[in-house]
Amino acid sequence: MKKPIYLATATIWLLVLQACGQTTDAAYALMLKGIYNNTVPLLQPKQLFQELQKPENKPLLLDTRSPAEYKVSHIAGARFVGFGDFNVADLKDVPKNTPLVVYCSVGARSEMVGEQLQQAGYKNVRNLYGGIFEWVNQGYPVCNKKGKTDKVHAYSKTWGIWLQEGEKVYD
């Protein structure tokens, strides 16, 4: 019963904030609370950044967005796995005890991929809290095939409101 209330509240906040032309961390957190099923442990962007700085036992990043989103930018070192056509068999080269971090725009699609990974026997799967939007909003870098970029695929005009930093790109 809580989920519909969170979604309704987040929708009202979204409409109000779009009218004002801004978002707040509290509104974003509320929206995320409404869309997450909490089936995959969450990892804060700061924690991920710290883990990526370590010389060993770095997590494998799995980008679960569309090819167009990934092409615009992604977190350095991320492996594209997609969402709509995601297949666990494509990760047969990855040992089941490998630390995995899945992400998408805000964390909803990646949570679903994370669930599939858990069901396939992967033991250490985490979902990036707030997705690539929160990663960029907190000032962490993204890249494309040419190197570092400020561009981020904002998914849609509706979802793009949650991306406060970087240059928004739409198809």
Coordinates of C-alpha atoms in Angstrom, one line a residue:
M1 CA 0.0 0.0 0.0
K2 CA 2.9 2.3 0.7
K3 CA 4.2 2.1 -2.9
P4 CA 1.2 3.8 -4.5
I5 CA 1.4 6.6 -1.9
Y6 CA 5.1 7.1 -2.6
L7 CA 4.5 7.2 -6.3
A8 CA 1.6 9.6 -6.0
T9 CA 3.7 11.9 -3.8
A10 CA 6.7 11.7 -6.1
T11 CA 4.4 12.5 -9.1
I12 CA 3.0 15.6 -7.4
W13 CA 6.5 16.7 -6.5
L14 CA 7.6 16.1 -10.0
L15 CA 4.9 18.3 -11.4
V16 CA 5.5 21.0 -8.9
L17 CA 9.2 21.0 -9.4
Q18 CA 8.9 20.9 -13.2
A19 CA 6.8 24.0 -12.9
C20 CA 9.5 25.6 -10.8
G21 CA 12.2 24.4 -13.1
Q22 CA 14.2 22.6 -10.4
T23 CA 14.4 19.4 -8.3
T24 CA 15.5 18.7 -4.8
D25 CA 17.5 15.8 -3.3
A26 CA 14.5 15.1 -1.1
A27 CA 12.1 14.8 -4.0
Y28 CA 14.5 12.5 -5.9
A29 CA 15.0 10.3 -2.8
L30 CA 11.2 10.1 -2.4
M31 CA 10.8 9.1 -6.1
L32 CA 13.5 6.5 -5.8
K33 CA 11.9 5.1 -2.7
G34 CA 8.7 4.6 -4.7
I35 CA 10.2 2.8 -7.6
Y36 CA 12.7 0.5 -5.9
N37 CA 11.6 -2.9 -4.8
N38 CA 14.6 -3.2 -2.5
T39 CA 15.5 -6.7 -3.8
V40 CA 19.1 -5.7 -4.7
P41 CA 21.3 -4.0 -2.2
L42 CA 22.0 -0.4 -3.0
L43 CA 25.5 1.2 -3.3
Q44 CA 25.9 5.0 -2.9
P45 CA 27.8 6.8 -5.7
K46 CA 30.5 7.9 -3.2
Q47 CA 31.0 4.3 -2.1
L48 CA 31.3 3.1 -5.7
F49 CA 33.8 5.9 -6.5
Q50 CA 35.9 4.8 -3.5
E51 CA 35.8 1.2 -4.5
L52 CA 36.9 2.0 -8.1
Q53 CA 40.0 3.8 -6.7
K54 CA 41.3 0.7 -5.0
P55 CA 43.9 -1.3 -7.0
E56 CA 42.3 -4.6 -6.4
N57 CA 38.9 -6.3 -6.1
K58 CA 37.2 -3.6 -8.1
P59 CA 33.5 -4.3 -9.0
L60 CA 32.5 -5.1 -12.5
L61 CA 30.1 -2.3 -13.7
L62 CA 27.2 -3.4 -15.8
D63 CA 25.3 -0.7 -17.7
T64 CA 21.7 -1.9 -18.2
R65 CA 20.5 1.0 -20.3
S66 CA 19.9 1.1 -24.1
P67 CA 22.7 1.2 -26.6
A68 CA 21.9 4.8 -27.4
E69 CA 22.1 5.8 -23.8
Y70 CA 25.4 3.9 -23.3
K71 CA 26.9 5.5 -26.5
V72 CA 26.3 9.0 -25.1
S73 CA 28.1 8.3 -21.9
H74 CA 28.7 5.7 -19.3
I75 CA 30.8 5.2 -16.2
A76 CA 34.4 4.4 -17.1
G77 CA 35.0 0.7 -17.4
A78 CA 31.3 -0.3 -17.5
R79 CA 30.3 -3.2 -19.6
F80 CA 27.2 -2.8 -21.7
V81 CA 24.6 -5.5 -21.0
G82 CA 21.4 -3.7 -21.9
F83 CA 18.0 -4.2 -20.4
G84 CA 15.3 -5.3 -23.0
D85 CA 17.6 -8.0 -24.4
F86 CA 19.6 -8.7 -21.3
N87 CA 20.7 -12.3 -21.1
V88 CA 22.6 -13.7 -18.1
A89 CA 24.3 -16.2 -20.4
D90 CA 26.3 -13.2 -21.9
L91 CA 28.1 -13.1 -18.5
K92 CA 29.3 -16.7 -18.6
D93 CA 32.9 -15.5 -18.5
V94 CA 32.2 -13.7 -15.1
P95 CA 32.7 -15.9 -12.0
K96 CA 29.7 -16.0 -9.7
N97 CA 31.6 -14.4 -6.8
T98 CA 32.7 -11.3 -8.8
P99 CA 31.5 -8.1 -7.2
L100 CA 28.9 -6.6 -9.6
V101 CA 27.4 -3.2 -9.7
V102 CA 24.4 -2.7 -12.0
Y103 CA 23.2 0.8 -13.0
C104 CA 20.8 2.5 -15.4
S105 CA 19.4 6.1 -15.5
V106 CA 17.8 6.0 -12.0
G107 CA 18.1 2.4 -10.8
A108 CA 14.8 0.8 -11.7
R109 CA 15.9 -1.2 -14.8
S110 CA 19.2 -2.1 -13.2
E111 CA 17.4 -3.5 -10.1
M112 CA 15.5 -5.9 -12.4
V113 CA 18.7 -7.0 -14.1
G114 CA 20.3 -7.4 -10.6
E115 CA 17.4 -9.7 -9.6
Q116 CA 18.1 -11.9 -12.6
L117 CA 21.8 -12.0 -11.7
Q118 CA 20.9 -13.0 -8.2
Q119 CA 18.6 -15.7 -9.4
A120 CA 21.4 -17.0 -11.7
G121 CA 23.6 -17.4 -8.6
Y122 CA 25.7 -14.3 -8.6
K123 CA 26.5 -13.7 -4.9
N124 CA 27.7 -10.0 -4.8
V125 CA 25.3 -7.9 -6.8
R126 CA 24.6 -4.3 -5.9
N127 CA 22.5 -1.5 -7.6
L128 CA 23.9 2.0 -7.9
Y129 CA 21.6 4.2 -5.9
G130 CA 20.0 6.8 -8.2
G131 CA 21.7 5.4 -11.3
I132 CA 24.0 7.4 -13.6
F133 CA 21.8 10.5 -12.9
E134 CA 22.9 10.5 -9.2
W135 CA 26.4 9.6 -10.1
V136 CA 26.7 12.7 -12.3
N137 CA 24.7 14.9 -9.9
Q138 CA 27.3 14.1 -7.3
G139 CA 30.1 15.2 -9.6
Y140 CA 31.5 11.9 -10.7
P141 CA 32.8 11.5 -14.3
V142 CA 31.3 9.8 -17.2
C143 CA 32.9 9.0 -20.6
N144 CA 32.2 7.9 -24.1
K145 CA 34.4 6.2 -26.7
K146 CA 36.3 9.5 -27.2
G147 CA 37.0 10.0 -23.4
K148 CA 35.6 12.1 -20.7
T149 CA 32.3 13.9 -21.5
D150 CA 29.7 16.1 -19.8
K151 CA 26.9 14.6 -21.9
V152 CA 24.4 12.3 -20.3
H153 CA 21.4 10.6 -22.0
A154 CA 18.5 11.9 -19.9
Y155 CA 16.1 9.1 -21.1
S156 CA 13.1 11.5 -21.6
K157 CA 12.0 15.0 -20.8
T158 CA 10.0 13.7 -17.9
W159 CA 12.9 11.7 -16.4
G160 CA 15.5 14.2 -17.4
I161 CA 14.3 16.6 -14.6
W162 CA 16.2 14.4 -12.1
L163 CA 19.5 15.0 -14.0
Q164 CA 20.7 18.3 -12.5
E165 CA 24.3 18.2 -13.7
G166 CA 25.9 17.5 -17.1
E167 CA 24.6 18.2 -20.5
K168 CA 21.3 16.5 -21.2
V169 CA 21.0 14.5 -24.4
Y170 CA 17.8 13.1 -25.9
D171 CA 17.4 10.9 -28.9

